CSV table of C-alpha atoms in Angstrom, one decimal:
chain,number,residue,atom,x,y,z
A,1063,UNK,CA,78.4,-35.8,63.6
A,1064,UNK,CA,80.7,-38.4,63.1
A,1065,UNK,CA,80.1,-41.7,65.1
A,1066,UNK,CA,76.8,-41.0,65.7
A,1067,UNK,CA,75.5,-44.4,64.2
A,1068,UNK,CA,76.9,-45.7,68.0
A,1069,UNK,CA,74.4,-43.4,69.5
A,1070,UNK,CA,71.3,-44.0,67.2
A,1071,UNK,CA,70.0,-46.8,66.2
A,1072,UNK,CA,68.5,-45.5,62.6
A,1073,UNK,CA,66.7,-48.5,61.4
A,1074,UNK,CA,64.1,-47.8,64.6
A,1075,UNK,CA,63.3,-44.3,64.6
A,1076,UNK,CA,59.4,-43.8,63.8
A,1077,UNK,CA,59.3,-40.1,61.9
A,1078,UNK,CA,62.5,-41.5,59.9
A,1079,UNK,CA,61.0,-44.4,58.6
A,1080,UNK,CA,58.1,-42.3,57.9
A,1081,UNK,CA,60.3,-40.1,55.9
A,1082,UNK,CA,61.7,-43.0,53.9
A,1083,UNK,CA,59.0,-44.1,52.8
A,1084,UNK,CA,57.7,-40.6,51.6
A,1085,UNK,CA,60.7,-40.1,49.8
A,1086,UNK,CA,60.4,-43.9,48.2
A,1087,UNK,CA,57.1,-42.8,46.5
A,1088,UNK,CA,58.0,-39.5,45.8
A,1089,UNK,CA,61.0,-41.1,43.8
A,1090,UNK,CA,59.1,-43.6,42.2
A,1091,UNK,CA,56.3,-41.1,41.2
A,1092,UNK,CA,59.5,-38.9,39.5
A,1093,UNK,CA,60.8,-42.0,38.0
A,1094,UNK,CA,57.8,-42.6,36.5
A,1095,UNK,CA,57.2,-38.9,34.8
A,1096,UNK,CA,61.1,-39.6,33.5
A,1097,UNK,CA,60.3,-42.9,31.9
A,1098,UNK,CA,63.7,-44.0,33.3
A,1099,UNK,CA,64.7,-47.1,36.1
A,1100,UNK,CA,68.3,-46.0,35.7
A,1101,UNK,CA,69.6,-44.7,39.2
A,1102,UNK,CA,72.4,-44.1,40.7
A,1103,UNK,CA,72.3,-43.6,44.6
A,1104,UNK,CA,74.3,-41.4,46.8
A,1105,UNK,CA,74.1,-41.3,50.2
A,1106,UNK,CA,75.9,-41.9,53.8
A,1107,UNK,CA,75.3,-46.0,55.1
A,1108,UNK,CA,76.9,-45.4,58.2
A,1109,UNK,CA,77.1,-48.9,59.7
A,1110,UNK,CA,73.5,-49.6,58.9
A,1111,UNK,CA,72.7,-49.1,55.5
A,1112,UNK,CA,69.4,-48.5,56.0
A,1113,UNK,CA,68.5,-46.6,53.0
A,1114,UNK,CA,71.0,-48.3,50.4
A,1115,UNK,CA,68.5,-51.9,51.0
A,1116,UNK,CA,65.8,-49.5,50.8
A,1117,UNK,CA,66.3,-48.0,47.6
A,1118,UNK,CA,68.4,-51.3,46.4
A,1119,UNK,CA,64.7,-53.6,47.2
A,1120,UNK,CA,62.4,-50.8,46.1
A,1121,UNK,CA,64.2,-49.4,42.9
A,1122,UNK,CA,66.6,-52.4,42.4
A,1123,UNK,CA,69.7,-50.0,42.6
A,1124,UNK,CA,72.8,-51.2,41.8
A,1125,UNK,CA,75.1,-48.1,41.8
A,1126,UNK,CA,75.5,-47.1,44.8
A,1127,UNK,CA,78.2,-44.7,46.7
A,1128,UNK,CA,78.4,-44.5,50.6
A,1129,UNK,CA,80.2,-42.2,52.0
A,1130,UNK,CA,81.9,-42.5,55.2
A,1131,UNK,CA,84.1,-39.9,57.0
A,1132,UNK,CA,85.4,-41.9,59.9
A,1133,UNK,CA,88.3,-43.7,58.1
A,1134,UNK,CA,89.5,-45.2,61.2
A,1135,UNK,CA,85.9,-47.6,61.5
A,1136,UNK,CA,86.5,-48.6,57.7
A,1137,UNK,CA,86.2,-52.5,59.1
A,1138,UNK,CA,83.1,-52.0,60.6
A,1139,UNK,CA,81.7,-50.3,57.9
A,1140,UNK,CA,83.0,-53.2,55.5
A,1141,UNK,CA,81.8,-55.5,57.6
A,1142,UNK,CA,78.1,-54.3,57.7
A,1143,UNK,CA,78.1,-53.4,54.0
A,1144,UNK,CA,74.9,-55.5,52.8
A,1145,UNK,CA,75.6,-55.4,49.0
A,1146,UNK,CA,78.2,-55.9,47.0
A,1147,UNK,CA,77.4,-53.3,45.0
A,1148,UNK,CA,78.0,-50.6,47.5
A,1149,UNK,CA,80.9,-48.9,46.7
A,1150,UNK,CA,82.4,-47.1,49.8
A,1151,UNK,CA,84.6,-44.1,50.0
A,1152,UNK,CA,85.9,-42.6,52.7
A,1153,UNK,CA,86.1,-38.8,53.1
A,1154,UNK,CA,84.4,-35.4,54.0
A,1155,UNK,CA,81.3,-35.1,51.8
A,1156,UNK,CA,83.0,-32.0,50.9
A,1157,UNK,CA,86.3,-34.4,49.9
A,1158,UNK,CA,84.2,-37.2,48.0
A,1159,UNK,CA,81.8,-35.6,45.9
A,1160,UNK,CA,84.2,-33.8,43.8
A,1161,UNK,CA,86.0,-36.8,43.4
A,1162,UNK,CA,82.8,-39.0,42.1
A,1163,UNK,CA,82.5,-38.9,38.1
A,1164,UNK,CA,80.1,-39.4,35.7
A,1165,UNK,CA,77.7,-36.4,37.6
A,1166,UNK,CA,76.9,-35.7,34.1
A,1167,UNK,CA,76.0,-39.1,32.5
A,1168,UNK,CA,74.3,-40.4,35.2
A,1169,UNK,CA,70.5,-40.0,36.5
A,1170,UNK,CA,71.4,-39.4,40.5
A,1171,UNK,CA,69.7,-40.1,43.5
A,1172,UNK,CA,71.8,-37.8,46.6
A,1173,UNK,CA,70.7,-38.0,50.2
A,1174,UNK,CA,73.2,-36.4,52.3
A,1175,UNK,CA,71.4,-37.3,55.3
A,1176,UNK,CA,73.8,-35.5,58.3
A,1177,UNK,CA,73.2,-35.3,61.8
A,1178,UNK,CA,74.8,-32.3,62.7
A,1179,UNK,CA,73.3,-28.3,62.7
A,1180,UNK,CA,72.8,-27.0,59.2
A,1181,UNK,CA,76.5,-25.6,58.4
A,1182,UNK,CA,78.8,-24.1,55.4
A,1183,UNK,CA,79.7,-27.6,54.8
A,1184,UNK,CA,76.7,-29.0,53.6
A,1185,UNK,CA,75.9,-25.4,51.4
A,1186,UNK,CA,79.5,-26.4,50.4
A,1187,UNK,CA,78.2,-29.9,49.2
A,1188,UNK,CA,74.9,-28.5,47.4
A,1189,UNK,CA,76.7,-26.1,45.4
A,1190,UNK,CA,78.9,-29.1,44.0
A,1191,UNK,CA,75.8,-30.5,43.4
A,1192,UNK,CA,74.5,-28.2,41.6
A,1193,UNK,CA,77.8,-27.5,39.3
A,1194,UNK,CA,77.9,-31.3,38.5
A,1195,UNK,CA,74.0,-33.1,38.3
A,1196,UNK,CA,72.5,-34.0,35.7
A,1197,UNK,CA,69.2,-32.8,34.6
A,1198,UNK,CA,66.6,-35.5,36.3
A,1199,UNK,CA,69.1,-36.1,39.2
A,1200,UNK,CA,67.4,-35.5,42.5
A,1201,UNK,CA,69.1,-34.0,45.7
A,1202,UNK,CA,68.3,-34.1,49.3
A,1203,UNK,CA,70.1,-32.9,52.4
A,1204,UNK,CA,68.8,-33.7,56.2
A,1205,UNK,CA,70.3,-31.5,59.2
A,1206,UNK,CA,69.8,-30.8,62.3
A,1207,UNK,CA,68.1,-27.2,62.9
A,1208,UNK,CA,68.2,-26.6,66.3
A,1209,UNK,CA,70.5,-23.7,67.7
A,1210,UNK,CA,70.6,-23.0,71.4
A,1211,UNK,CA,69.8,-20.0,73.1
A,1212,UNK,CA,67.9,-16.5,72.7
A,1213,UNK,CA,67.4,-15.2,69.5
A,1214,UNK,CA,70.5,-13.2,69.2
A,1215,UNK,CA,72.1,-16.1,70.8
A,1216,UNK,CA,70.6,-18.7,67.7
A,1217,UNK,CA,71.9,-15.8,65.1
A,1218,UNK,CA,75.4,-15.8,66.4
A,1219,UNK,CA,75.8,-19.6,66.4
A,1220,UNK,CA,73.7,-19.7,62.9
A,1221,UNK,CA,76.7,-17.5,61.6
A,1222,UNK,CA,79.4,-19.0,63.3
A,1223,UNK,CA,77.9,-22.2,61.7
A,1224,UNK,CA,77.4,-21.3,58.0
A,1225,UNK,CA,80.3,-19.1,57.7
A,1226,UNK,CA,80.9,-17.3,54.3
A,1227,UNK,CA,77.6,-18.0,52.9
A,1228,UNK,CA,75.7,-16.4,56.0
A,1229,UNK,CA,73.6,-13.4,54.9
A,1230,UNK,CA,73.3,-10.5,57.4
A,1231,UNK,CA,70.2,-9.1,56.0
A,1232,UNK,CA,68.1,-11.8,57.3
A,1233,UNK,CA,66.4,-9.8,60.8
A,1234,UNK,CA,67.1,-11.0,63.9
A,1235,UNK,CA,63.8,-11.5,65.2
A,1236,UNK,CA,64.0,-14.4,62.6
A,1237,UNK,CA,65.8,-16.9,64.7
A,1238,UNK,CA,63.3,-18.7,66.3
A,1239,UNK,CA,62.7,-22.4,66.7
A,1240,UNK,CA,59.9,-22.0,64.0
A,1241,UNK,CA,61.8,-19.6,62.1
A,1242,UNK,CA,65.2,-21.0,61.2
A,1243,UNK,CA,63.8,-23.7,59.2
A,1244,UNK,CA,62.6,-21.1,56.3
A,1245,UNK,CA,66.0,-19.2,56.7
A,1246,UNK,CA,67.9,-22.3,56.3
A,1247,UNK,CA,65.5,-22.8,53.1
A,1248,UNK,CA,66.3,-19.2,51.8
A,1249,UNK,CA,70.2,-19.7,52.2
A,1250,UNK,CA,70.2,-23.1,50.1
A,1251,UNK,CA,67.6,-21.2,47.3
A,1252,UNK,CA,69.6,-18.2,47.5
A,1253,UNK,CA,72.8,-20.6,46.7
A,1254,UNK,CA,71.3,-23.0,44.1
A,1255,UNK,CA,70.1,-19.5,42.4
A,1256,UNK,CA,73.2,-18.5,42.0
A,1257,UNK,CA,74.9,-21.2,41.2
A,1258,UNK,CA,72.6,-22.2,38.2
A,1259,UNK,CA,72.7,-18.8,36.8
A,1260,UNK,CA,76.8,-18.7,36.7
A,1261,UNK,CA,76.1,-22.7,35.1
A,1262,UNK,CA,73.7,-21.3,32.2
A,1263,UNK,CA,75.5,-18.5,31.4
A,1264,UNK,CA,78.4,-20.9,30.3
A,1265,UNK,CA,76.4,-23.1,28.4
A,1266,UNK,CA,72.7,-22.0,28.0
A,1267,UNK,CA,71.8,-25.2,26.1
A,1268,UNK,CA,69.4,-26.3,28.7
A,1269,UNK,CA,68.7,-23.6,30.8
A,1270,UNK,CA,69.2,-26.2,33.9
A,1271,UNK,CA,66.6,-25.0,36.9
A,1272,UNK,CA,65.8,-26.0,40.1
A,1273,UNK,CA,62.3,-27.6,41.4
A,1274,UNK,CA,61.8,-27.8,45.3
A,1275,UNK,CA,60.3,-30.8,45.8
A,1276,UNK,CA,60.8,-31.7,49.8
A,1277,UNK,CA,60.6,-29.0,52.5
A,1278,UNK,CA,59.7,-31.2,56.3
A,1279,UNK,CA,61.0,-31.6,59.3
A,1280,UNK,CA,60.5,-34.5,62.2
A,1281,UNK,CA,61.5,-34.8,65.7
A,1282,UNK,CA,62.7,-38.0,66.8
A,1283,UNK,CA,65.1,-36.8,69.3
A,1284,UNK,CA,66.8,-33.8,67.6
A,1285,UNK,CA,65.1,-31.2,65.7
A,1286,UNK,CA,65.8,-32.5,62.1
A,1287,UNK,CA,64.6,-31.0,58.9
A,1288,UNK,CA,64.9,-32.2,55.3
A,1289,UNK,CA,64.7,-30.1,52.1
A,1290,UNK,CA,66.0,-30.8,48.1
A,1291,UNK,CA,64.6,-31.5,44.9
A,1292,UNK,CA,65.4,-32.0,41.3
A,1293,UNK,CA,67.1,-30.6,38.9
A,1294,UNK,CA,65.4,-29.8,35.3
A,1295,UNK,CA,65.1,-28.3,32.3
A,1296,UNK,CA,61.8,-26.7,30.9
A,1297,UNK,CA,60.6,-29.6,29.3
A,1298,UNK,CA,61.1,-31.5,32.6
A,1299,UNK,CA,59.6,-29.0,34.1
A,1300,UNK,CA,56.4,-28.7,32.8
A,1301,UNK,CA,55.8,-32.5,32.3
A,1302,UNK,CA,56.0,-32.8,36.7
A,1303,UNK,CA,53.9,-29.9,36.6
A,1304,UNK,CA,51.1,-31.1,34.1
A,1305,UNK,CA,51.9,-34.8,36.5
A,1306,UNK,CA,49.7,-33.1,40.1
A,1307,UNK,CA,52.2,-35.0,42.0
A,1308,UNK,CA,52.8,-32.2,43.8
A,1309,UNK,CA,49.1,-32.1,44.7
A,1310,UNK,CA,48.6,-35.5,45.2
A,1311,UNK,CA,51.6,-36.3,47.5
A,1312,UNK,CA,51.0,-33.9,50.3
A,1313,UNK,CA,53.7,-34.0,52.5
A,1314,UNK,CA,55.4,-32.1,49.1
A,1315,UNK,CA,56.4,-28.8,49.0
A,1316,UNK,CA,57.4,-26.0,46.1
A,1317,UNK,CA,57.5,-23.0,48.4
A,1318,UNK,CA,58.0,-22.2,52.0
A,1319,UNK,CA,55.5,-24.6,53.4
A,1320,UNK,CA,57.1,-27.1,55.5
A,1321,UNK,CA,55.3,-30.3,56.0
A,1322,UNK,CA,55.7,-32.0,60.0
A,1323,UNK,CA,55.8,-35.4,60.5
A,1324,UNK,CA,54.5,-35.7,63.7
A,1325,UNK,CA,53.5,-39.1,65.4
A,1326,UNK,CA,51.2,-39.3,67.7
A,1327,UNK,CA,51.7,-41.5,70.6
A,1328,UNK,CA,49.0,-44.1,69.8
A,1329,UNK,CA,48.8,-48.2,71.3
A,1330,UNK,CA,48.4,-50.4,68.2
A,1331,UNK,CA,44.4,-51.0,69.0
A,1332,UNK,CA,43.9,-47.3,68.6
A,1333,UNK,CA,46.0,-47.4,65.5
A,1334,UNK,CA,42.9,-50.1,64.6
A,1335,UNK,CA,40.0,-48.1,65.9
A,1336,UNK,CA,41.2,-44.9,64.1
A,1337,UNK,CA,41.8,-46.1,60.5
A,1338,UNK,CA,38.5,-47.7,60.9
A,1339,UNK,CA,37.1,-44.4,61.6
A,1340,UNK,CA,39.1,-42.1,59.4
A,1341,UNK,CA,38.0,-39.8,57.3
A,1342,UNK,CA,36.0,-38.2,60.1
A,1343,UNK,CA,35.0,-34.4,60.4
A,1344,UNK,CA,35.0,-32.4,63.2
A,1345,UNK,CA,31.7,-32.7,64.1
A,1346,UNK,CA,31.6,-36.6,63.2
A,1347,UNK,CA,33.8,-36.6,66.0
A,1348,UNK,CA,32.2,-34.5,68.1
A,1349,UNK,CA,28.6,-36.5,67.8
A,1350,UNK,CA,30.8,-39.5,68.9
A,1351,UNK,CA,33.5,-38.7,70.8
A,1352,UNK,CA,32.9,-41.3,73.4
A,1353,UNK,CA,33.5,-44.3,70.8
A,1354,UNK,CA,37.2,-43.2,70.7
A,1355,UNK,CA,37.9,-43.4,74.7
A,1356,UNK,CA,39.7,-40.4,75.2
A,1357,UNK,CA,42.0,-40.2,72.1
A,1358,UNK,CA,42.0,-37.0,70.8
A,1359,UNK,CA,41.2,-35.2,67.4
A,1360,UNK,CA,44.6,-33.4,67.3
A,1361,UNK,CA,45.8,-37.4,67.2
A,1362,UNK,CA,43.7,-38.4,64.7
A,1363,UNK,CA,44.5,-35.6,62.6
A,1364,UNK,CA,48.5,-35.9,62.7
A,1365,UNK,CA,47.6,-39.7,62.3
A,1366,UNK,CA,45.6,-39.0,59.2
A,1367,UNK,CA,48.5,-37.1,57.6
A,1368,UNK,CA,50.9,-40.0,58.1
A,1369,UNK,CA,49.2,-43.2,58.3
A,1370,UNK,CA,49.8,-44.3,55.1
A,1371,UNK,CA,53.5,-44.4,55.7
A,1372,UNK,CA,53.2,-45.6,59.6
A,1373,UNK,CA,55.9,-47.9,60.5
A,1374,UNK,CA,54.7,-51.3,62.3
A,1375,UNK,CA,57.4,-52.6,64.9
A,1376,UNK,CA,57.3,-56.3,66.0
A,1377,UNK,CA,59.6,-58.5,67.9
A,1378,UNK,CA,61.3,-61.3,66.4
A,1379,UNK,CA,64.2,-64.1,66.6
A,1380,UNK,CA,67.1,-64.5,64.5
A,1381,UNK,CA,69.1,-67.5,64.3
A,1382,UNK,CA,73.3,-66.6,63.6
């Protein structure tokens, strides 16, 4: 949704930052099993850049590509552009990333983090993706999944939305809040699938695959979900296998299990009390229930899953 960056400010919301920072270590763990720094980064600045001085301060990225569709806010854009080394091109994401070389030489970071319902445009953009990347080069895309309406009503406007690549065998009954979320999932496997099988068959050399690595959604407003991985060979393959990252980072995903950030709604002095009293069972809980004045287990447990990557808000003063 173009312009939404006047709507949103991105730098505050608390399941995004979240999400960054689950994707920083998920990187870095991958990085790691590559033996490789070199990174190129893809993604869409708007006019904060959020995650370009992410990745540029955790990774020290240096190639970097933002693209922007709204031509006509080119100045502000320019204006806000905190590196030098942010190259900006303006375009579709379906325009620019055909146009962007050296797919093939380069080890590429893509987050095509859009703020509009799940449509043909972005399956549009993951099957360049997948023609072009490098094996190692990671891919993410984040969309909106929310479609309004009954569930004849969400399979209509799912259709109308991903056009060509919709698949009518996929039952009605389907199209539920809960439920678009894994079709969405299918359509992009279905795609990458296909796409890597027509890409082996004309040069087998590598037998390039695809490893899920991200399947979660967040709700900071919208209904958002994000899903991608990495693209690799056997070899590759096997070594992030053999790694337990998958296992160890478990907000992670290979099949249809979707991880939800969900934060619960806690002052910063229960923030204290509970990480002083996590891990905690059940019945731990139970036998002391008063000592945590009326916060609830379901809190602690959705604060358990995320604490590690809470973000801490304070107020400040800058001089300009």
């Amino acid at each position: 949704m173009p312009g939404s960056d006047q709507n949103i400010n991105y730098q505050i919301r608390p399941s995004k930052s979240i999400e960054r920072k689950m994707m920083c270590e998920l990187v870095k763990e991958i990085q790691i099993i590559q033996g490789t720094s070199e990174l190129r980064y893809i993604g869409m600045g708007a006019k904060y850049f959020t995650d370009f001085l992410l990745f540029h301060n955790e990774f020290g990225v240096t190639d970097m590509i933002s693209i922007e569709a709204e031509r006509e806010r080119a100045m502000r854009y320019e204006f806000n552009k905190p590196l030098k080394s942010i190259q900006m091109i303006y375009g579709t994401t379906n325009e620019v990333l055909p146009q962007i070389d050296q797919f093939e030489e380069k080890m590429n970071l893509v987050w095509l983090d859009y703020d509009g319902a799940f449509s043909e445009g972005m399956l549009s953009d993951i099957e360049t993706l997948c023609r072009r990347l490098y094996v190692g080069s990671m891919f993410f895309i984040s969309c909106n999944y929310s479609f309004a309406g009954k569930a004849s009503e969400k399979r209509s406007a799912f259709e109308k939305s991903v056009g060509d690549y919709f698949e009518p065998d996929i039952e009605k009954s389907r199209y539920t809040n809960n439920g678009i979320p894994l079709i969405i999932q299918e359509l992009i496997n279905n795609l990458i699938l296909k796409v890597l099988e027509k890409r082996n068959r004309s040069d087998s050399s590598r037998n390039v695959q695809y490893m899920q690595l991200l399947f979660l959604k967040y709700k900071d407003g919208a209904p958002m979900l994000t899903i991608g991985g990495i693209l690799v060979d056997d070899e590759l393959k096997d070594r992030i296998i053999n790694s337990n990252i998958l296992q160890k980072l478990i907000y992670c995903s290979r099949d249809n299990e979707c991880f939800n950030i969900e934060v619960p709604k806690l002052t910063y002095k229960e923030i204290q009390l509970v990480l002083r009293e996590i891990p905690i069972t059940d019945k731990e809980y139970e036998e002391n229930k008063e000592r945590f004045h009326g916060i609830g287990l379901d809190e602690i447990r959705k604060f358990e899953k995320i604490y590690r990557y809470y973000p801490y808000y304070t107020e400040g003063c800058l001089n300009t």
